[in-house]
mmCIF file of C-alpha atoms in Angstrom:
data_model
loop_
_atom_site.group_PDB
_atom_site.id
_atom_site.type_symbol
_atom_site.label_atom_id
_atom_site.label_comp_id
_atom_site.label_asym_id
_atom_site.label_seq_id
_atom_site.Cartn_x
_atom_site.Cartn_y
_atom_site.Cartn_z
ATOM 1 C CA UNK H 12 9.130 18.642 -43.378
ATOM 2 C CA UNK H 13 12.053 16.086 -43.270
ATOM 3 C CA UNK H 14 13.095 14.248 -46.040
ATOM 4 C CA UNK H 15 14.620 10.445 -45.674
ATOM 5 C CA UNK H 16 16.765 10.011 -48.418
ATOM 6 C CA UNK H 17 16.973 6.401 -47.176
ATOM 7 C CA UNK H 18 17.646 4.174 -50.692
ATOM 8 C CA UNK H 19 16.256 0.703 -50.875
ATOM 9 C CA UNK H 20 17.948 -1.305 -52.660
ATOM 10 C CA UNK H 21 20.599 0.843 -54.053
ATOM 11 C CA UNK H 22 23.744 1.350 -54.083
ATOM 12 C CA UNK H 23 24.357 2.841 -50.488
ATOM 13 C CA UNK H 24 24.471 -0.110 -47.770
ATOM 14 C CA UNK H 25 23.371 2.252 -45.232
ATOM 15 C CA UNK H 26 19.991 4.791 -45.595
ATOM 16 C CA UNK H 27 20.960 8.291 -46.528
ATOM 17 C CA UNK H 28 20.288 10.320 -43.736
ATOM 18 C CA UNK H 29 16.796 12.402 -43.284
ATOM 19 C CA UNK H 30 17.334 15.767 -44.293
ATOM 20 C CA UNK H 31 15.095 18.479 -43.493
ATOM 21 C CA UNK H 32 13.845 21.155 -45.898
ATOM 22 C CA UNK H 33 16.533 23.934 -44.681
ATOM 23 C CA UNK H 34 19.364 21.544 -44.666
ATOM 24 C CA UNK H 35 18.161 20.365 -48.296
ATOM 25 C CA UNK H 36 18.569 24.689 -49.269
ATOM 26 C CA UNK H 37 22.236 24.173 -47.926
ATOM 27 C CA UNK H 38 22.500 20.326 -49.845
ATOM 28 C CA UNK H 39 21.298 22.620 -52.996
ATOM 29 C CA UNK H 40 24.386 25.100 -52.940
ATOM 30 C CA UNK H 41 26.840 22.376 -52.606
ATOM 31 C CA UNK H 42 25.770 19.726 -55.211
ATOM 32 C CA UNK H 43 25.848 22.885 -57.696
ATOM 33 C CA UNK H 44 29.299 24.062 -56.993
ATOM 34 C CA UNK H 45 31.834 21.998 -54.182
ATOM 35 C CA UNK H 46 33.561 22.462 -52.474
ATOM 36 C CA UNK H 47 32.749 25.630 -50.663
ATOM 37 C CA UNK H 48 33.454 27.484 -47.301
ATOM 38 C CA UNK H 49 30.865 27.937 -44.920
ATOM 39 C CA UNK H 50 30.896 31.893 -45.910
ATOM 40 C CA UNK H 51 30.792 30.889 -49.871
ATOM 41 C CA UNK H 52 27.541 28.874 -49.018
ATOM 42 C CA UNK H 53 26.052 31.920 -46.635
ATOM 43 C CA UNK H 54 26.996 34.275 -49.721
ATOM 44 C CA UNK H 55 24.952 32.190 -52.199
ATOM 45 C CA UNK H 56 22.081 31.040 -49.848
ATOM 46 C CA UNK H 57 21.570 35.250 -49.148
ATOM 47 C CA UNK H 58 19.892 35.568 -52.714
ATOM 48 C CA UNK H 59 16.709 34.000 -51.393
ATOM 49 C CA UNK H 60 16.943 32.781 -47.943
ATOM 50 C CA UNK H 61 17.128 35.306 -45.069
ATOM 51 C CA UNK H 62 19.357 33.633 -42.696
ATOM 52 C CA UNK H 63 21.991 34.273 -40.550
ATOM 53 C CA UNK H 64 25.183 33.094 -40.836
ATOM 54 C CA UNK H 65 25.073 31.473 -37.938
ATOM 55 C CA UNK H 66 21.781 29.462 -38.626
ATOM 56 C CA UNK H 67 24.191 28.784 -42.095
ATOM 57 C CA UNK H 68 26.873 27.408 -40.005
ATOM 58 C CA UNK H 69 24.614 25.207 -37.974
ATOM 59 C CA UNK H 70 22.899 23.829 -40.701
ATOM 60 C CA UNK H 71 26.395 22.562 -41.723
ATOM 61 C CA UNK H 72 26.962 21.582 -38.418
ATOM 62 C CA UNK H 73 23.960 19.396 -38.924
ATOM 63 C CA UNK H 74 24.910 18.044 -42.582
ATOM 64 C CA UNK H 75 28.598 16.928 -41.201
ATOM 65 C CA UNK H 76 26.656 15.179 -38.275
ATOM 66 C CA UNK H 77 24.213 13.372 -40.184
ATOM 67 C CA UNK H 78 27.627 12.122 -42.538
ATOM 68 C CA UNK H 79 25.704 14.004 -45.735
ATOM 69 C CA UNK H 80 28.645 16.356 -46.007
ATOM 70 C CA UNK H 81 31.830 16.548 -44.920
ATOM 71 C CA UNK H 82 34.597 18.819 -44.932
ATOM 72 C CA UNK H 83 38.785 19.099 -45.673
ATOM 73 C CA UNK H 84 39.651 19.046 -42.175
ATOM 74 C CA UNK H 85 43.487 20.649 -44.043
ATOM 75 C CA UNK H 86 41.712 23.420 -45.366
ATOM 76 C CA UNK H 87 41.023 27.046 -43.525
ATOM 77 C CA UNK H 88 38.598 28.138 -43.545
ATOM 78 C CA UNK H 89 37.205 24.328 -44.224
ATOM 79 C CA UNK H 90 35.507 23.493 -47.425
ATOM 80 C CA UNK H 91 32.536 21.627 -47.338
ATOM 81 C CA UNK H 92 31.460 19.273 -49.936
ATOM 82 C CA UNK H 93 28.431 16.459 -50.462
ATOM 83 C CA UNK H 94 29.123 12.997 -49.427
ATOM 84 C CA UNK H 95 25.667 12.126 -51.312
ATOM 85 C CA UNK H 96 24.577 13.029 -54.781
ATOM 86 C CA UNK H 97 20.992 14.977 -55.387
ATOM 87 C CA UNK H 98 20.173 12.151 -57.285
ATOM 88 C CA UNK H 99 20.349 9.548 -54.917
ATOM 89 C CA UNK H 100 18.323 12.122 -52.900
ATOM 90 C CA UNK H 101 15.809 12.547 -55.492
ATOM 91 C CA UNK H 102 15.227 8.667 -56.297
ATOM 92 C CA UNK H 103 15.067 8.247 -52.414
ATOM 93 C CA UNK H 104 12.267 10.994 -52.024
ATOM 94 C CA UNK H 105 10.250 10.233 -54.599
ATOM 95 C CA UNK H 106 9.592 6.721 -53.176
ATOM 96 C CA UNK H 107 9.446 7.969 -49.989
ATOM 97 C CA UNK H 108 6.303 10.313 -51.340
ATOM 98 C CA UNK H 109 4.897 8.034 -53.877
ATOM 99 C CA UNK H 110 4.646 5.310 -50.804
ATOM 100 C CA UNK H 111 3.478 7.766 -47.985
ATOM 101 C CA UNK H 112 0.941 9.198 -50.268
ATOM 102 C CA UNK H 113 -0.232 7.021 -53.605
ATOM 103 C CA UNK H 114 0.455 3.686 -51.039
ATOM 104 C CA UNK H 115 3.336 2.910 -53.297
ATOM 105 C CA UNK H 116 1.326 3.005 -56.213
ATOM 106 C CA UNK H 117 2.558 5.441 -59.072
ATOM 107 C CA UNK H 118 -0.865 5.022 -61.623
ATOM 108 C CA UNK H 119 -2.663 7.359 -59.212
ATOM 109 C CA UNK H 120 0.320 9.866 -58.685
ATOM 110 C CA UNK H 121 0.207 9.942 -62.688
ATOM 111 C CA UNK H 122 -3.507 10.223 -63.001
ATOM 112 C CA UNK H 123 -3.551 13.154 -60.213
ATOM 113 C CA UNK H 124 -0.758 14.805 -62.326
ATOM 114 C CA UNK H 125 -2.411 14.611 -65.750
ATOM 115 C CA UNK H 126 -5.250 15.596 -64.735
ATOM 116 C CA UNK H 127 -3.812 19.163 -62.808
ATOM 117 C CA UNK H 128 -1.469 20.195 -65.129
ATOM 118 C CA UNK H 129 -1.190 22.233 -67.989
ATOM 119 C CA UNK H 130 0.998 20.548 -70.543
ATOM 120 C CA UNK H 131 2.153 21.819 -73.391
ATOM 121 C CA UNK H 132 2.045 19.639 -76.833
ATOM 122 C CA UNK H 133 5.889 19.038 -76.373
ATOM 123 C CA UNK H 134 5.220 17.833 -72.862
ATOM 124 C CA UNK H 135 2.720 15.557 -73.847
ATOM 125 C CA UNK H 136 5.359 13.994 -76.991
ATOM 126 C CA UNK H 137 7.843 13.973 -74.103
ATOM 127 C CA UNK H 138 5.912 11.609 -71.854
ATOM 128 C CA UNK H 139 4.486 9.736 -74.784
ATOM 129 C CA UNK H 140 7.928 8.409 -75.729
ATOM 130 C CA UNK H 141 9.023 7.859 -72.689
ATOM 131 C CA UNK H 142 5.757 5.996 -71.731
ATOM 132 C CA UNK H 143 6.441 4.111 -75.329
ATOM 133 C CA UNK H 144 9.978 3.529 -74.123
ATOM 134 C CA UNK H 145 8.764 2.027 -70.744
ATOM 135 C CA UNK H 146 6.451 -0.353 -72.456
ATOM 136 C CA UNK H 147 8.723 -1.152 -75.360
ATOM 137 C CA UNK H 148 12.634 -1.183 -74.488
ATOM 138 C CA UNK H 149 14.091 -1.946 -77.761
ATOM 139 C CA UNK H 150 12.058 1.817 -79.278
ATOM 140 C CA UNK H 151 14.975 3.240 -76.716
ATOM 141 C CA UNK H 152 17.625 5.523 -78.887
#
C-alpha cells in the first residue's frame, strides 16, 4: 500500500510525495532520531524488519528521489534526515483514508470506531472533552 501524503490546503505548495509502507518503516527511524547514516538506520530498522542493507539503502535511494529526505552531501558516510514532518504525513493520510473510504465523511469513520473498540472509562472522558471542545471552543484550557 502507498501512502500520498499530498496536503490540501496546507502549508506545503507542492503534495508530499506518496510513500509506500516500507519507505514509511525507513520515514519512522528518521523523524525519531536525524540525522542518521544509512548503516545507523539499517542498525535500528534490524529490531523488527528483516532486510538487507541493501534493500535499506535503496529505500533511501527512493526517499532522496521522491525529495522526502535528503542528505549532507559534506558528510561521509552521508547523513540522512526528513525533509517532511510525520505530522504533515499523518494529517495528509488520514484524509486521504477518511475520503477513499468514509467518502470524506468522518461521522461514519467515528461510528465504525465506537462501535469496535474497547475503550476504557478514561478513553471515553478523553473523547468526551475533546468532542465538548469541538462543539464549544471557549471550554478549551
Amino acid at each position: 500500500m502507498d501512502y500520498n501524503c499530498s496536503q490540501e490546503g496546507g502549508i506545503r505548495l507542492n503534495k508530499l510525495p506518496v510513500i509506500s509502507e516500507a519507505e514509511w518503516e525507513v520515514m519512522k527511524i528518521l523523524w525519531q532520531s536525524s540525522p542518521m547514516t544509512a548503516n545507523e538506520v539499517i542498525d535500528a530498522l534490524a529490531s523488527h524488519m528483516d532486510w538487507s542493507p541493501k534493500t535499506v539503502r535503496t529505500l533511501l535511494n527512493r526517499l532522496v528521489a521522491k525529495e522526502a529526505i535528503a542528505y549532507h552531501p559534506d558528510s561521509r558516510p552521508y547523513s540522512y534526515f526528513a525533509l517532511i514532518t510525520e505530522v504533515e504525513c499523518q494529517k495528509a493520510e488520514t484524509k486521504s483514508f477518511l475520503k477513499r473510504i468514509y467518502s470524506g465523511s468522518f461521522k461514519p469513520l467515528m461510528v465504525n470506531f465506537l462501535k469496535e473498540e474497547e475503550l476504557s472509562s478514561a478513553d471515553i472522558e478523553e473523547l468526551r472533552k475533546l468532542l465538548d471542545e469541538k462543539s464549544d471552543p471557549t471550554r478549551r484550557g
